[in-house]
Each structure stands twice: as C-alpha cells, then as structure tokens.
Amino acid sequence: MSTSTKLMCSAGTCVNNMNGLCTASTINVHGIKANAAVDTECETFAEKGVKNAISNLVNMNISGEIRQVFNKDSIVMSPRIKCEAVHCNYNDHKLCSARNVQIYGPGAATSEGTQCDTFSDKK
C-alpha cells in the first residue's frame, strides 16, 4: 500500500468511522472469490457501541487520529488495508495498492452490509 492511500468510508454505523474516515490501524477486506465490489466486505466493520469500542481499542490508529485533528483540509489518517480479493487489480501480495479507497456501507449492521467500491477486476 502506498503511504499516500486515502480511505473514505460511508459505513456510518461502524465504530471505526469518524466523519467518513477510518480510525482502524488495519482493515481486512474479504472476498477471495470476488469478481465485483458487491462480493467484497470490510471484515473489520463493527457496529457502534461500548462493547465494540472497547474491543477495537487494540486496532485503533491513535497517531493517525491525532495527525488528522491538525489536518482538517486533507486525509492523513488511513489504515493499512489487507485484502483477500485476489482478483482485484489493486491487490499486491494481499495488500491494497490503490491510492483512493472507498468502503461502502451506509446503514450496515454487519460486515456483510459493506463492500470495497474500489474493487477493480483484473479481467
């Protein structure tokens, strides 16, 4: 993954979502057999709540969050993106190499309600 990767997320119900940005240090995109974005999901998704907030503390990007507070005009906080979608053009040895990543999931209650909209089939 490039250090300039920018991740936006529309899963507003996720404990890691802060105003459309992801506070996780690492996210896992599943979809080993995916041939389209709809076949992927953000396995790191966890619905907002006290229990999930506490259990996700170990994967929190604290330094990224602090940097983001002082950089309101640009995205400086982005997680490392592990990706199992081997048919995606951006999958580079199970890491995402896309510069701009969009995780889709408005109203998601589970990870199955999310997807990586940046997925691009290698066909």
Tab-separated table of C-alpha atoms in Angstrom:
chain	number	residue	atom	x	y	z
A	1	MET	CA	0.000	0.000	0.000
A	2	SER	CA	1.220	3.461	-0.825
A	3	THR	CA	1.700	5.789	2.146
A	4	SER	CA	-0.494	8.301	0.304
A	5	THR	CA	-3.537	6.000	0.270
A	6	LYS	CA	-6.693	7.842	1.221
A	7	LEU	CA	-9.625	5.837	2.573
A	8	MET	CA	-13.168	7.151	2.791
A	9	CYS	CA	-15.954	5.110	4.371
A	10	SER	CA	-19.722	5.519	4.217
A	11	ALA	CA	-20.403	2.899	6.925
A	12	GLY	CA	-21.540	5.498	9.451
A	13	THR	CA	-22.717	2.774	11.839
A	14	CYS	CA	-19.168	1.391	12.214
A	15	VAL	CA	-17.291	2.005	15.457
A	16	ASN	CA	-14.184	2.851	13.391
A	17	ASN	CA	-15.930	5.536	11.308
A	18	MET	CA	-15.130	9.122	12.263
A	19	ASN	CA	-16.808	11.577	9.881
A	20	GLY	CA	-16.242	9.272	6.904
A	21	LEU	CA	-12.659	8.399	7.832
A	22	CYS	CA	-11.476	5.100	9.303
A	23	THR	CA	-9.810	5.113	12.735
A	24	ALA	CA	-8.615	1.489	12.499
A	25	SER	CA	-4.880	0.841	12.133
A	26	THR	CA	-5.558	-2.091	9.812
A	27	ILE	CA	-8.676	-3.176	7.959
A	28	ASN	CA	-9.298	-6.539	6.345
A	29	VAL	CA	-11.178	-6.676	3.056
A	30	HIS	CA	-12.617	-10.133	2.406
A	31	GLY	CA	-13.695	-11.502	-0.945
A	32	ILE	CA	-11.307	-14.239	-2.039
A	33	LYS	CA	-13.694	-15.251	-4.865
A	34	ALA	CA	-14.817	-11.682	-5.631
A	35	ASN	CA	-15.270	-10.642	-9.242
A	36	ALA	CA	-17.116	-7.429	-8.347
A	37	ALA	CA	-17.260	-4.930	-5.475
A	38	VAL	CA	-20.510	-6.449	-4.213
A	39	ASP	CA	-18.613	-9.694	-3.499
A	40	THR	CA	-16.254	-7.949	-1.044
A	41	GLU	CA	-16.730	-6.768	2.537
A	42	CYS	CA	-14.835	-4.887	5.216
A	43	GLU	CA	-14.344	-7.616	7.796
A	44	THR	CA	-13.111	-5.002	10.302
A	45	PHE	CA	-16.599	-3.448	10.464
A	46	ALA	CA	-18.040	-3.443	13.993
A	47	GLU	CA	-21.324	-1.747	14.845
A	48	LYS	CA	-21.044	1.316	17.104
A	49	GLY	CA	-21.448	0.572	20.792
A	50	VAL	CA	-19.482	0.457	24.035
A	51	LYS	CA	-18.564	-3.241	23.769
A	52	ASN	CA	-17.214	-2.907	20.209
A	53	ALA	CA	-15.448	0.376	21.032
A	54	ILE	CA	-13.559	-1.332	23.861
A	55	SER	CA	-12.732	-4.483	21.877
A	56	ASN	CA	-11.467	-2.397	18.929
A	57	LEU	CA	-9.041	-0.311	21.035
A	58	VAL	CA	-6.150	-2.627	20.088
A	59	ASN	CA	-6.654	-1.756	16.392
A	60	MET	CA	-7.014	1.990	16.888
A	61	ASN	CA	-4.832	4.355	14.822
A	62	ILE	CA	-4.177	6.833	17.641
A	63	SER	CA	-1.271	8.651	15.970
A	64	GLY	CA	-3.295	8.942	12.747
A	65	GLU	CA	-6.255	10.374	14.656
A	66	ILE	CA	-4.042	12.985	16.320
A	67	ARG	CA	-2.472	13.975	12.967
A	68	GLN	CA	-5.947	14.183	11.411
A	69	VAL	CA	-7.153	16.634	14.087
A	70	PHE	CA	-4.485	19.088	12.925
A	71	ASN	CA	-5.058	18.470	9.190
A	72	LYS	CA	-8.737	19.189	8.607
A	73	ASP	CA	-8.241	20.011	4.900
A	74	SER	CA	-6.730	16.670	3.862
A	75	ILE	CA	-6.853	12.986	4.745
A	76	VAL	CA	-3.760	11.948	6.687
A	77	MET	CA	-5.319	9.111	8.689
A	78	SER	CA	-5.695	5.915	6.700
A	79	PRO	CA	-5.457	2.303	7.788
A	80	ARG	CA	-3.247	-0.386	6.339
A	81	ILE	CA	-5.534	-2.353	4.030
A	82	LYS	CA	-5.108	-6.132	3.956
A	83	CYS	CA	-7.028	-7.597	1.045
A	84	GLU	CA	-8.075	-11.147	0.195
A	85	ALA	CA	-9.730	-10.118	-3.100
A	86	VAL	CA	-7.076	-11.778	-5.272
A	87	HIS	CA	-8.926	-10.886	-8.490
A	88	CYS	CA	-8.630	-7.138	-7.794
A	89	ASN	CA	-6.176	-5.029	-9.816
A	90	TYR	CA	-5.091	-3.288	-6.609
A	91	ASN	CA	-4.238	-6.477	-4.700
A	92	ASP	CA	-0.458	-6.552	-4.331
A	93	HIS	CA	0.546	-9.596	-2.288
A	94	LYS	CA	-2.632	-9.287	-0.183
A	95	LEU	CA	-2.185	-5.543	0.446
A	96	CYS	CA	-4.205	-2.833	-1.281
A	97	SER	CA	-2.178	-0.596	-3.596
A	98	ALA	CA	-4.994	1.800	-4.588
A	99	ARG	CA	-4.345	5.480	-3.862
A	100	ASN	CA	-8.003	6.238	-3.109
A	101	VAL	CA	-10.194	3.628	-1.455
A	102	GLN	CA	-13.937	3.835	-0.867
A	103	ILE	CA	-15.630	1.466	1.576
A	104	TYR	CA	-19.394	1.493	1.042
A	105	GLY	CA	-21.835	0.571	3.791
A	106	PRO	CA	-24.485	3.143	4.721
A	107	GLY	CA	-26.808	1.592	7.294
A	108	ALA	CA	-24.691	-1.572	7.635
A	109	ALA	CA	-25.397	-3.697	10.702
A	110	THR	CA	-22.681	-6.284	9.959
A	111	SER	CA	-19.648	-6.560	7.707
A	112	GLU	CA	-21.887	-8.197	5.080
A	113	GLY	CA	-23.516	-4.783	4.613
A	114	THR	CA	-20.211	-3.273	3.476
A	115	GLN	CA	-18.135	-3.545	0.319
A	116	CYS	CA	-14.962	-2.159	-1.199
A	117	ASP	CA	-16.211	0.082	-4.003
A	118	THR	CA	-12.644	0.485	-5.249
A	119	PHE	CA	-12.519	-3.170	-6.346
A	120	SER	CA	-11.426	-3.445	-9.975
A	121	ASP	CA	-11.499	-6.882	-11.628
A	122	LYS	CA	-8.229	-7.982	-13.274
A	123	LYS	CA	-10.088	-9.289	-16.355
